[in-house]
Amino acid sequence: MAQLAERPVANTPRVGKPGDPCVMVIFGAAGDLTARLLLPALYNLARAGLLPKEFAVLGVARAQMSDEDFRKKIREDVKEYCGECIEDSSWESFAQRFYYLTGNFNDDNLYPQVKDRLAKIDHDHSTHQNFFYYLATAPSFFGRIVEKIAALGLMDQGNNHWRRVVIEKPFGHDLESAKVLNQQLLKLADEKQIYRIDHYLGKETVQNIMAFRFANGIFEPVWNRRYIDHVQISVAETVGVEGRGSYFDHAGTLRDMVPNHIMQLISLTAMEPPISFDANAVRDEQAKILHAIQPMSDQEVLTRTVRGQYGEGTAAGERVPAYRAEADVPPDSRTETFVAMKLLIDNWRWADVPFYLRTGKRMPVRNTHIVIQFRRAPFVLFRDTSVEHLMPNQLVLHIQPEEGISLQFAAKVPGPVMRLGTVDMNFEYQQYFGKQPSTGYERLLHDCMIGDQTLFQRADMVEAGWSVVDPVLNVWTALPPRNFPNYPAGAWGPKEADDLMEHDGRHWRNFEQ
Ligand code: BG6
């Protein structure tokens, strides 16, 4: 295997200024997202010196807790999910910035209490009335919470202070509901105040797609239909539905993964170079790609999409139950846990270059990667090497868990006769930059504090993502699947997913670890 030249590890610390003074209000502060991701991310930001000195958190949730109970809980949570030991010396000053308010989001009396607490915290921590509200709640509360805080003037901005709201997915469950949600929010706040999070954009390797494409001179000239045969995007997960059966059975993999995470990967891979790294310049180019994805006709949905549901099988060497046997899933559920499809992008750069994508639960490995497969050399000189054994050049962007980039190319096998083999040149993030503790939310939270919306989805992008998915949802709903479950847990999806590519004379690249 070809290797890059040995280099000392460049352990580059994250550079940047701390965010603006502010209070973060977390609605849903006793929940899983807060414990697993938000709190560890805040702690990592504090350790990296990127949290402003004037910073506080007001947690709001139904669970009964005092400020002290909340501080104890966050210590447990950070310890459990941060993966790093808490530094006792810095913990106290971190924890003292956390406050808690018990309340039900449906109760109108809660919101004036939020306002009172915020006024006091703002005064005590000199946070200049800059507030951002993180809605770590069920989507049914999004509109209501923003409406209530806006009615109390808590979304009003001034010359010297800002107000922002951060919303987690799902943004609607189809195009129509996404539009309704956007309209509702945009009546209460300006687009510049709305931060729609897609946690895939917090991943270093996802951000690196832009760096790789636009900071290097050698890739962009070949990044088009003349040189690229096709693109494959795989987001494989080993987990099942992990106690989220009731949410997942209503959503399914198509809604859960495609209009959001996978559309981000497609748009970053396919977009034109933006004129600057200004938030709207980047998002304009991403949005253009999403709009250029050819909407499928009903007939195309039948031939260019595949859905699957896992049956009983093996994951990580253990027997695991079928999807239909998971908690909160009906025994005759027709919800898909796997999706594959072929998309085409109607523009000059990508005309006739298929983008194949697949994502599923209970696959053999956890692996997200993007394969850019180049066209074969036009003429093969090596007559004695059977051409079908020569693999085409593939550039692979490894998103997770391995983070890096590899390039596959042909090389001479050493020896007296001319024989060709396929080799890989690998770049691994960790080898060059070391490992930084990260949940992926650090960058996104910091961006909220400095007002950078580049990595957040704009209303039109969300709607464009749903426009791609809606025709598929419509056909799938009209024609329920009859063959579920159609792949065993621990497999790369149903056979039809392989057929989708093989029909075009192509193959998925499976990474086994
Ligand atoms: C979430 C989905 O948005 O992304 C989950 O709701 C999925 O079903 C998760 O498991 C995947 O994220 P990651 O970061 O583990 O790839």
PDB file of N, CA and C and ligand atoms in Angstrom, residues 169 199-200 203 237 239 244 247-248 256-257 261 361 366 368 400, ligand 1:
ATOM      1  N   LYS A 169     -33.287  19.323  13.823  1.00  0.00           N
ATOM      2  CA  LYS A 169     -34.173  18.609  12.913  1.00  0.00           C
ATOM      3  C   LYS A 169     -35.127  17.734  13.718  1.00  0.00           C
ATOM      4  N   HIS A 199     -26.444  18.385  12.275  1.00  0.00           N
ATOM      5  CA  HIS A 199     -25.195  18.091  12.982  1.00  0.00           C
ATOM      6  C   HIS A 199     -24.114  17.534  12.056  1.00  0.00           C
ATOM      7  N   TYR A 200     -24.495  17.102  10.821  1.00  0.00           N
ATOM      8  CA  TYR A 200     -23.460  16.638   9.905  1.00  0.00           C
ATOM      9  C   TYR A 200     -22.496  17.769   9.543  1.00  0.00           C
ATOM     10  N   LYS A 203     -19.306  18.128  11.608  1.00  0.00           N
ATOM     11  CA  LYS A 203     -18.226  17.140  11.515  1.00  0.00           C
ATOM     12  C   LYS A 203     -17.057  17.742  10.733  1.00  0.00           C
ATOM     13  N   GLU A 237     -24.970   2.658   9.283  1.00  0.00           N
ATOM     14  CA  GLU A 237     -24.982   2.657  10.746  1.00  0.00           C
ATOM     15  C   GLU A 237     -25.141   1.223  11.231  1.00  0.00           C
ATOM     16  N   VAL A 239     -26.166   0.692  14.440  1.00  0.00           N
ATOM     17  CA  VAL A 239     -27.215   0.731  15.462  1.00  0.00           C
ATOM     18  C   VAL A 239     -28.575   0.441  14.844  1.00  0.00           C
ATOM     19  N   ARG A 244     -35.684   4.649  20.150  1.00  0.00           N
ATOM     20  CA  ARG A 244     -36.416   5.769  19.539  1.00  0.00           C
ATOM     21  C   ARG A 244     -37.512   5.255  18.618  1.00  0.00           C
ATOM     22  N   TYR A 247     -40.559   7.545  17.595  1.00  0.00           N
ATOM     23  CA  TYR A 247     -40.206   8.597  16.629  1.00  0.00           C
ATOM     24  C   TYR A 247     -39.905   7.957  15.276  1.00  0.00           C
ATOM     25  N   PHE A 248     -39.036   6.951  15.308  1.00  0.00           N
ATOM     26  CA  PHE A 248     -38.500   6.435  14.053  1.00  0.00           C
ATOM     27  C   PHE A 248     -39.591   5.786  13.195  1.00  0.00           C
ATOM     28  N   ASP A 256     -35.558  10.664   7.923  1.00  0.00           N
ATOM     29  CA  ASP A 256     -34.596  10.848   9.011  1.00  0.00           C
ATOM     30  C   ASP A 256     -33.215  11.269   8.497  1.00  0.00           C
ATOM     31  N   MET A 257     -32.833  10.782   7.335  1.00  0.00           N
ATOM     32  CA  MET A 257     -31.444  10.969   6.896  1.00  0.00           C
ATOM     33  C   MET A 257     -31.269  11.723   5.573  1.00  0.00           C
ATOM     34  N   HIS A 261     -29.034  15.264   6.243  1.00  0.00           N
ATOM     35  CA  HIS A 261     -27.605  14.908   6.243  1.00  0.00           C
ATOM     36  C   HIS A 261     -27.088  14.565   4.837  1.00  0.00           C
ATOM     37  N   LYS A 361     -29.865   1.388   8.765  1.00  0.00           N
ATOM     38  CA  LYS A 361     -29.564   0.955  10.133  1.00  0.00           C
ATOM     39  C   LYS A 361     -29.197  -0.527  10.080  1.00  0.00           C
ATOM     40  N   ARG A 366     -20.169   0.735  10.914  1.00  0.00           N
ATOM     41  CA  ARG A 366     -20.522   2.155  10.916  1.00  0.00           C
ATOM     42  C   ARG A 366     -19.518   2.857  10.019  1.00  0.00           C
ATOM     43  N   THR A 368     -19.304   6.200   7.076  1.00  0.00           N
ATOM     44  CA  THR A 368     -19.855   7.189   6.150  1.00  0.00           C
ATOM     45  C   THR A 368     -18.732   7.610   5.214  1.00  0.00           C
ATOM     46  N   GLN A 400     -16.610   9.250   8.525  1.00  0.00           N
ATOM     47  CA  GLN A 400     -16.551   8.673   9.862  1.00  0.00           C
ATOM     48  C   GLN A 400     -16.678   7.161   9.786  1.00  0.00           C
TER      49      GLN A 400
HETATM   50  C1  BG6 B   1     -29.700  11.602  13.325  1.00  0.00           C
HETATM   51  C2  BG6 B   1     -30.745  10.570  13.024  1.00  0.00           C
HETATM   52  O1  BG6 B   1     -30.058  12.839  12.769  1.00  0.00           O
HETATM   53  O2  BG6 B   1     -28.457  11.179  12.783  1.00  0.00           O
HETATM   54  C3  BG6 B   1     -30.358   9.230  13.598  1.00  0.00           C
HETATM   55  O3  BG6 B   1     -31.997  10.975  13.582  1.00  0.00           O
HETATM   56  C4  BG6 B   1     -28.989   8.831  13.086  1.00  0.00           C
HETATM   57  O4  BG6 B   1     -31.312   8.225  13.280  1.00  0.00           O
HETATM   58  C5  BG6 B   1     -27.984   9.960  13.321  1.00  0.00           C
HETATM   59  O5  BG6 B   1     -28.576   7.671  13.794  1.00  0.00           O
HETATM   60  C6  BG6 B   1     -26.672   9.655  12.649  1.00  0.00           C
HETATM   61  O6  BG6 B   1     -25.713  10.587  13.083  1.00  0.00           O
HETATM   62  P1  BG6 B   1     -24.181  10.209  13.177  1.00  0.00           P
HETATM   63  O7  BG6 B   1     -23.517  11.485  13.586  1.00  0.00           O
HETATM   64  O8  BG6 B   1     -24.058   9.113  14.183  1.00  0.00           O
HETATM   65  O9  BG6 B   1     -23.792   9.750  11.816  1.00  0.00           O
END
